[in-house]
């Protein structure tokens, strides 16, 4: 068995992992998995019990969790930790986090998010492909005053257009530097970070890897940023659109397929469409566009997500978020963008609240369908689609993405691909959970409604 200790591949057993972690000062292993929302759940195990935990000794009652579809009388699920993916927590080096796959007894648990992704990556591997993924991480750092209205971490930062603002970045240097230093300590290779388009909003960009590892890293990253922010008297928000007058937080998926030799199969120096993408990449893109509406329910999974996916709301500028199911070159108004230089495709509809295992699984499955069926996405859109008329959009065959979680769940429920990827248990649990979330929102009476209607007549 191979294991990775903060980025260094080792051939090892549970005993060897425990010995090496112990030598590094670790006391406990967090045996972890995620619920439907991509939130990590865990039990702590002293290192001398890691061998037992590796065999599934730690049991969890699935009925107590969202998206672990079980009845109260079912046998418990048990995560089998991935010994090759241990991460020593930079914010508490006495703890090592192990992502895991859920099992019931000797059988893999069908509705485990991580195993759903691993099933689809196995399908890709059978075709000779490795699915590589990079996720851009956007988040807000806010003051942790639960009695008042959350505000940007640095109260002096209140610009109309704060994107790339150096002052805002320097005012938050201590916490952002600690986050970036931790990422590099883990071997993630941060190549840039900046202040984003909302006051108190930041983005970190780091090197891509295989989809399972990248999904593990995003889950851990959200937890790590929250813990580091807490040390500084702040909290990190992964809410897609926390402020109506500011842009939201995306988690753009940058995707490519590699062959068995590791060479990027999406790169092309002879692309007649001029985007630097191979025919394989175009077919992959077409598959995603075919299932775009259903995919949105998974990569933009909250009521709040659809307040990000708008052209322009109660704000001074455009949102930079996609609203149409289409693709183009370096043009950010497309759902699927081919960044300058080609060689990858970027899905801009994904937001910071998504479960990356489920999102990556569904996009990969849709992309593979596009490859198998030889789908063609048509010509790339190079103009500002926010300014294109409805008549012209219709002539190009461009449709809207879902405008609410309710619309997205309707699309997901009617798309057979999703059930095939998720399996019956996760599919039905996801639909039920998100349908209940939407119904709860539509029944809620908001302050906007009372402000507008209470004394209107």
PDB file of C-alpha atoms in Angstrom, residues 12-208:
ATOM      1  CA  UNK A  12       3.575   1.656   4.073  1.00  0.00           C
ATOM      2  CA  UNK A  13       1.186  -0.146   6.426  1.00  0.00           C
ATOM      3  CA  UNK A  14      -1.074   1.272   9.114  1.00  0.00           C
ATOM      4  CA  UNK A  15       1.596   0.527  11.707  1.00  0.00           C
ATOM      5  CA  UNK A  16       4.240   2.366   9.715  1.00  0.00           C
ATOM      6  CA  UNK A  17       1.908   5.323   9.155  1.00  0.00           C
ATOM      7  CA  UNK A  18       1.213   5.492  12.889  1.00  0.00           C
ATOM      8  CA  UNK A  19       4.922   5.336  13.710  1.00  0.00           C
ATOM      9  CA  UNK A  20       5.772   8.094  11.260  1.00  0.00           C
ATOM     10  CA  UNK A  21       2.900  10.298  12.429  1.00  0.00           C
ATOM     11  CA  UNK A  22       3.888   9.715  16.049  1.00  0.00           C
ATOM     12  CA  UNK A  23       7.457  10.771  15.288  1.00  0.00           C
ATOM     13  CA  UNK A  24       6.021  14.001  13.835  1.00  0.00           C
ATOM     14  CA  UNK A  25       4.181  14.717  17.096  1.00  0.00           C
ATOM     15  CA  UNK A  26       0.722  13.478  16.092  1.00  0.00           C
ATOM     16  CA  UNK A  27      -1.415  12.019  18.885  1.00  0.00           C
ATOM     17  CA  UNK A  28      -4.742  11.352  17.161  1.00  0.00           C
ATOM     18  CA  UNK A  29      -6.108  10.242  13.800  1.00  0.00           C
ATOM     19  CA  UNK A  30      -9.382  11.794  12.642  1.00  0.00           C
ATOM     20  CA  UNK A  31     -11.099   8.955  10.747  1.00  0.00           C
ATOM     21  CA  UNK A  32     -13.294  10.952   8.401  1.00  0.00           C
ATOM     22  CA  UNK A  33     -15.880  10.932   5.621  1.00  0.00           C
ATOM     23  CA  UNK A  34     -18.315  13.531   4.301  1.00  0.00           C
ATOM     24  CA  UNK A  35     -22.062  13.872   4.420  1.00  0.00           C
ATOM     25  CA  UNK A  36     -24.162  14.879   1.415  1.00  0.00           C
ATOM     26  CA  UNK A  37     -23.111  18.519   1.816  1.00  0.00           C
ATOM     27  CA  UNK A  38     -19.405  17.728   1.699  1.00  0.00           C
ATOM     28  CA  UNK A  39     -18.997  18.474   5.419  1.00  0.00           C
ATOM     29  CA  UNK A  40     -16.425  16.245   7.153  1.00  0.00           C
ATOM     30  CA  UNK A  41     -17.559  13.927   9.919  1.00  0.00           C
ATOM     31  CA  UNK A  42     -15.092  11.970  12.035  1.00  0.00           C
ATOM     32  CA  UNK A  43     -14.161  10.062  15.146  1.00  0.00           C
ATOM     33  CA  UNK A  44     -10.792  10.632  16.800  1.00  0.00           C
ATOM     34  CA  UNK A  45      -8.628   7.576  17.299  1.00  0.00           C
ATOM     35  CA  UNK A  46      -5.377   7.433  19.306  1.00  0.00           C
ATOM     36  CA  UNK A  47      -2.550   6.476  16.955  1.00  0.00           C
ATOM     37  CA  UNK A  48      -2.049   3.090  18.574  1.00  0.00           C
ATOM     38  CA  UNK A  49      -5.586   2.198  17.373  1.00  0.00           C
ATOM     39  CA  UNK A  50      -5.050   3.264  13.743  1.00  0.00           C
ATOM     40  CA  UNK A  51      -4.689  -0.360  12.611  1.00  0.00           C
ATOM     41  CA  UNK A  52      -8.135  -1.224  13.961  1.00  0.00           C
ATOM     42  CA  UNK A  53      -9.643   1.899  12.413  1.00  0.00           C
ATOM     43  CA  UNK A  54      -8.091   0.995   9.067  1.00  0.00           C
ATOM     44  CA  UNK A  55     -10.135  -2.206   9.184  1.00  0.00           C
ATOM     45  CA  UNK A  56     -13.378  -0.305   9.841  1.00  0.00           C
ATOM     46  CA  UNK A  57     -13.643  -0.384  13.622  1.00  0.00           C
ATOM     47  CA  UNK A  58     -15.265   3.055  13.932  1.00  0.00           C
ATOM     48  CA  UNK A  59     -19.013   2.892  13.429  1.00  0.00           C
ATOM     49  CA  UNK A  60     -21.426   5.723  12.563  1.00  0.00           C
ATOM     50  CA  UNK A  61     -25.215   5.813  12.595  1.00  0.00           C
ATOM     51  CA  UNK A  62     -26.101   6.990   9.104  1.00  0.00           C
ATOM     52  CA  UNK A  63     -29.659   7.955  10.044  1.00  0.00           C
ATOM     53  CA  UNK A  64     -28.214  10.745  12.216  1.00  0.00           C
ATOM     54  CA  UNK A  65     -26.635  12.455   9.193  1.00  0.00           C
ATOM     55  CA  UNK A  66     -27.762  14.214   6.003  1.00  0.00           C
ATOM     56  CA  UNK A  67     -27.215  12.193   2.878  1.00  0.00           C
ATOM     57  CA  UNK A  68     -26.170   8.951   4.535  1.00  0.00           C
ATOM     58  CA  UNK A  69     -29.428   7.231   3.653  1.00  0.00           C
ATOM     59  CA  UNK A  70     -30.174   4.692   6.349  1.00  0.00           C
ATOM     60  CA  UNK A  71     -32.983   3.789   8.725  1.00  0.00           C
ATOM     61  CA  UNK A  72     -32.371   3.756  12.456  1.00  0.00           C
ATOM     62  CA  UNK A  73     -32.452  -0.056  12.470  1.00  0.00           C
ATOM     63  CA  UNK A  74     -29.784  -0.445   9.747  1.00  0.00           C
ATOM     64  CA  UNK A  75     -26.251  -1.608  10.462  1.00  0.00           C
ATOM     65  CA  UNK A  76     -23.875   1.304  11.016  1.00  0.00           C
ATOM     66  CA  UNK A  77     -21.528   2.541   8.337  1.00  0.00           C
ATOM     67  CA  UNK A  78     -17.768   2.511   8.941  1.00  0.00           C
ATOM     68  CA  UNK A  79     -15.177   4.666   7.164  1.00  0.00           C
ATOM     69  CA  UNK A  80     -12.083   2.847   5.963  1.00  0.00           C
ATOM     70  CA  UNK A  81      -9.382   5.551   6.107  1.00  0.00           C
ATOM     71  CA  UNK A  82      -7.219   6.106   3.059  1.00  0.00           C
ATOM     72  CA  UNK A  83      -3.773   5.551   4.560  1.00  0.00           C
ATOM     73  CA  UNK A  84      -2.272   7.149   1.467  1.00  0.00           C
ATOM     74  CA  UNK A  85      -3.979  10.472   2.082  1.00  0.00           C
ATOM     75  CA  UNK A  86      -3.129  11.396   5.681  1.00  0.00           C
ATOM     76  CA  UNK A  87      -2.829  15.137   6.310  1.00  0.00           C
ATOM     77  CA  UNK A  88      -1.265  16.522   9.473  1.00  0.00           C
ATOM     78  CA  UNK A  89      -3.453  19.484  10.393  1.00  0.00           C
ATOM     79  CA  UNK A  90      -1.302  22.639  10.228  1.00  0.00           C
ATOM     80  CA  UNK A  91      -3.614  24.357  12.733  1.00  0.00           C
ATOM     81  CA  UNK A  92      -3.222  21.495  15.252  1.00  0.00           C
ATOM     82  CA  UNK A  93      -0.269  19.238  14.551  1.00  0.00           C
ATOM     83  CA  UNK A  94      -1.373  16.700  17.133  1.00  0.00           C
ATOM     84  CA  UNK A  95      -4.142  15.637  14.714  1.00  0.00           C
ATOM     85  CA  UNK A  96      -3.855  13.848  11.367  1.00  0.00           C
ATOM     86  CA  UNK A  97      -6.913  13.813   9.109  1.00  0.00           C
ATOM     87  CA  UNK A  98      -7.705  10.686   7.066  1.00  0.00           C
ATOM     88  CA  UNK A  99     -10.370  10.874   4.339  1.00  0.00           C
ATOM     89  CA  UNK A 100     -12.210   7.585   4.140  1.00  0.00           C
ATOM     90  CA  UNK A 101     -14.635   5.451   2.172  1.00  0.00           C
ATOM     91  CA  UNK A 102     -17.786   4.208   3.884  1.00  0.00           C
ATOM     92  CA  UNK A 103     -18.476   0.488   4.156  1.00  0.00           C
ATOM     93  CA  UNK A 104     -21.157  -1.679   5.750  1.00  0.00           C
ATOM     94  CA  UNK A 105     -19.421  -4.790   6.978  1.00  0.00           C
ATOM     95  CA  UNK A 106     -17.519  -6.230   4.023  1.00  0.00           C
ATOM     96  CA  UNK A 107     -19.476  -4.244   1.425  1.00  0.00           C
ATOM     97  CA  UNK A 108     -18.771  -0.748   0.101  1.00  0.00           C
ATOM     98  CA  UNK A 109     -21.598   1.652   0.972  1.00  0.00           C
ATOM     99  CA  UNK A 110     -23.177   2.643  -2.346  1.00  0.00           C
ATOM    100  CA  UNK A 111     -24.145   6.154  -1.203  1.00  0.00           C
ATOM    101  CA  UNK A 112     -20.666   7.194  -0.020  1.00  0.00           C
ATOM    102  CA  UNK A 113     -19.766  10.425  -1.853  1.00  0.00           C
ATOM    103  CA  UNK A 114     -16.087   9.533  -2.167  1.00  0.00           C
ATOM    104  CA  UNK A 115     -16.836   6.069  -3.521  1.00  0.00           C
ATOM    105  CA  UNK A 116     -19.298   7.536  -6.030  1.00  0.00           C
ATOM    106  CA  UNK A 117     -16.433   9.597  -7.451  1.00  0.00           C
ATOM    107  CA  UNK A 118     -14.072   6.628  -7.353  1.00  0.00           C
ATOM    108  CA  UNK A 119     -16.565   4.537  -9.337  1.00  0.00           C
ATOM    109  CA  UNK A 120     -16.648   7.133 -12.120  1.00  0.00           C
ATOM    110  CA  UNK A 121     -12.870   7.634 -12.113  1.00  0.00           C
ATOM    111  CA  UNK A 122     -12.597   3.851 -12.483  1.00  0.00           C
ATOM    112  CA  UNK A 123     -14.837   4.100 -15.561  1.00  0.00           C
ATOM    113  CA  UNK A 124     -12.471   6.736 -16.927  1.00  0.00           C
ATOM    114  CA  UNK A 125      -9.436   4.587 -16.147  1.00  0.00           C
ATOM    115  CA  UNK A 126     -11.002   1.686 -18.064  1.00  0.00           C
ATOM    116  CA  UNK A 127     -10.976   3.986 -21.099  1.00  0.00           C
ATOM    117  CA  UNK A 128      -7.347   4.917 -20.451  1.00  0.00           C
ATOM    118  CA  UNK A 129      -8.015   8.303 -18.820  1.00  0.00           C
ATOM    119  CA  UNK A 130      -7.024   9.993 -15.564  1.00  0.00           C
ATOM    120  CA  UNK A 131      -9.353  12.822 -14.563  1.00  0.00           C
ATOM    121  CA  UNK A 132      -7.308  15.807 -13.378  1.00  0.00           C
ATOM    122  CA  UNK A 133      -9.002  18.597 -11.473  1.00  0.00           C
ATOM    123  CA  UNK A 134      -8.089  21.977 -10.084  1.00  0.00           C
ATOM    124  CA  UNK A 135     -10.577  23.908  -7.932  1.00  0.00           C
ATOM    125  CA  UNK A 136     -10.289  27.653  -7.388  1.00  0.00           C
ATOM    126  CA  UNK A 137     -11.157  28.453  -3.788  1.00  0.00           C
ATOM    127  CA  UNK A 138     -13.070  31.655  -3.023  1.00  0.00           C
ATOM    128  CA  UNK A 139     -14.292  32.536   0.461  1.00  0.00           C
ATOM    129  CA  UNK A 140     -15.108  35.453   2.759  1.00  0.00           C
ATOM    130  CA  UNK A 141     -13.276  36.262   5.984  1.00  0.00           C
ATOM    131  CA  UNK A 142     -15.756  38.016   8.274  1.00  0.00           C
ATOM    132  CA  UNK A 143     -15.912  39.386  11.792  1.00  0.00           C
ATOM    133  CA  UNK A 144     -17.275  36.813  14.195  1.00  0.00           C
ATOM    134  CA  UNK A 145     -19.851  39.000  15.937  1.00  0.00           C
ATOM    135  CA  UNK A 146     -22.856  36.736  16.145  1.00  0.00           C
ATOM    136  CA  UNK A 147     -24.959  39.477  17.762  1.00  0.00           C
ATOM    137  CA  UNK A 148     -24.573  41.846  14.815  1.00  0.00           C
ATOM    138  CA  UNK A 149     -24.330  41.890  11.049  1.00  0.00           C
ATOM    139  CA  UNK A 150     -21.242  40.098   9.687  1.00  0.00           C
ATOM    140  CA  UNK A 151     -18.723  42.508   8.200  1.00  0.00           C
ATOM    141  CA  UNK A 152     -15.428  42.145   6.321  1.00  0.00           C
ATOM    142  CA  UNK A 153     -12.489  41.116   8.471  1.00  0.00           C
ATOM    143  CA  UNK A 154     -10.835  44.499   7.978  1.00  0.00           C
ATOM    144  CA  UNK A 155     -13.465  47.184   8.744  1.00  0.00           C
ATOM    145  CA  UNK A 156     -11.547  49.835   6.766  1.00  0.00           C
ATOM    146  CA  UNK A 157     -12.111  47.916   3.531  1.00  0.00           C
ATOM    147  CA  UNK A 158     -15.326  49.142   1.960  1.00  0.00           C
ATOM    148  CA  UNK A 159     -14.509  49.804  -1.683  1.00  0.00           C
ATOM    149  CA  UNK A 160     -17.011  49.831  -4.533  1.00  0.00           C
ATOM    150  CA  UNK A 161     -14.602  47.736  -6.626  1.00  0.00           C
ATOM    151  CA  UNK A 162     -12.218  45.909  -4.273  1.00  0.00           C
ATOM    152  CA  UNK A 163     -11.071  43.228  -6.735  1.00  0.00           C
ATOM    153  CA  UNK A 164      -7.289  42.700  -6.582  1.00  0.00           C
ATOM    154  CA  UNK A 165      -7.026  45.444  -3.952  1.00  0.00           C
ATOM    155  CA  UNK A 166      -3.557  45.264  -2.434  1.00  0.00           C
ATOM    156  CA  UNK A 167      -4.491  47.267   0.639  1.00  0.00           C
ATOM    157  CA  UNK A 168      -7.308  44.871   1.488  1.00  0.00           C
ATOM    158  CA  UNK A 169      -4.926  41.938   1.052  1.00  0.00           C
ATOM    159  CA  UNK A 170      -2.258  43.517   3.252  1.00  0.00           C
ATOM    160  CA  UNK A 171      -4.789  44.441   5.938  1.00  0.00           C
ATOM    161  CA  UNK A 172      -5.598  40.728   6.191  1.00  0.00           C
ATOM    162  CA  UNK A 173      -2.035  39.547   5.628  1.00  0.00           C
ATOM    163  CA  UNK A 174      -1.637  37.690   8.911  1.00  0.00           C
ATOM    164  CA  UNK A 175      -4.581  35.334   8.401  1.00  0.00           C
ATOM    165  CA  UNK A 176      -4.163  34.934   4.630  1.00  0.00           C
ATOM    166  CA  UNK A 177      -0.432  34.270   4.988  1.00  0.00           C
ATOM    167  CA  UNK A 178      -1.147  31.590   7.588  1.00  0.00           C
ATOM    168  CA  UNK A 179      -3.604  29.927   5.185  1.00  0.00           C
ATOM    169  CA  UNK A 180      -1.196  30.021   2.237  1.00  0.00           C
ATOM    170  CA  UNK A 181       1.748  28.880   4.349  1.00  0.00           C
ATOM    171  CA  UNK A 182      -0.306  25.931   5.577  1.00  0.00           C
ATOM    172  CA  UNK A 183      -1.270  24.992   2.018  1.00  0.00           C
ATOM    173  CA  UNK A 184       2.355  25.024   0.899  1.00  0.00           C
ATOM    174  CA  UNK A 185       3.413  23.081   3.979  1.00  0.00           C
ATOM    175  CA  UNK A 186       0.997  20.395   2.782  1.00  0.00           C
ATOM    176  CA  UNK A 187       2.657  20.372  -0.645  1.00  0.00           C
ATOM    177  CA  UNK A 188      -0.278  21.920  -2.518  1.00  0.00           C
ATOM    178  CA  UNK A 189       1.891  24.468  -4.374  1.00  0.00           C
ATOM    179  CA  UNK A 190      -0.029  27.748  -4.181  1.00  0.00           C
ATOM    180  CA  UNK A 191       0.868  29.794  -7.253  1.00  0.00           C
ATOM    181  CA  UNK A 192      -1.215  32.905  -6.522  1.00  0.00           C
ATOM    182  CA  UNK A 193      -3.691  34.453  -4.107  1.00  0.00           C
ATOM    183  CA  UNK A 194      -5.575  37.722  -4.104  1.00  0.00           C
ATOM    184  CA  UNK A 195      -8.338  39.900  -2.742  1.00  0.00           C
ATOM    185  CA  UNK A 196     -11.478  39.148  -4.719  1.00  0.00           C
ATOM    186  CA  UNK A 197     -14.439  41.226  -5.894  1.00  0.00           C
ATOM    187  CA  UNK A 198     -16.207  41.444  -2.528  1.00  0.00           C
ATOM    188  CA  UNK A 199     -14.844  43.236   0.531  1.00  0.00           C
ATOM    189  CA  UNK A 200     -13.302  40.585   2.754  1.00  0.00           C
ATOM    190  CA  UNK A 201     -13.324  38.004  -0.079  1.00  0.00           C
ATOM    191  CA  UNK A 202     -10.186  36.081  -1.043  1.00  0.00           C
ATOM    192  CA  UNK A 203      -9.086  33.447  -3.536  1.00  0.00           C
ATOM    193  CA  UNK A 204      -6.233  30.952  -3.461  1.00  0.00           C
ATOM    194  CA  UNK A 205      -5.087  29.045  -6.542  1.00  0.00           C
ATOM    195  CA  UNK A 206      -3.003  25.909  -6.252  1.00  0.00           C
ATOM    196  CA  UNK A 207      -1.796  23.096  -8.475  1.00  0.00           C
ATOM    197  CA  UNK A 208      -4.237  20.559  -9.889  1.00  0.00           C
TER     198      UNK A 208
END
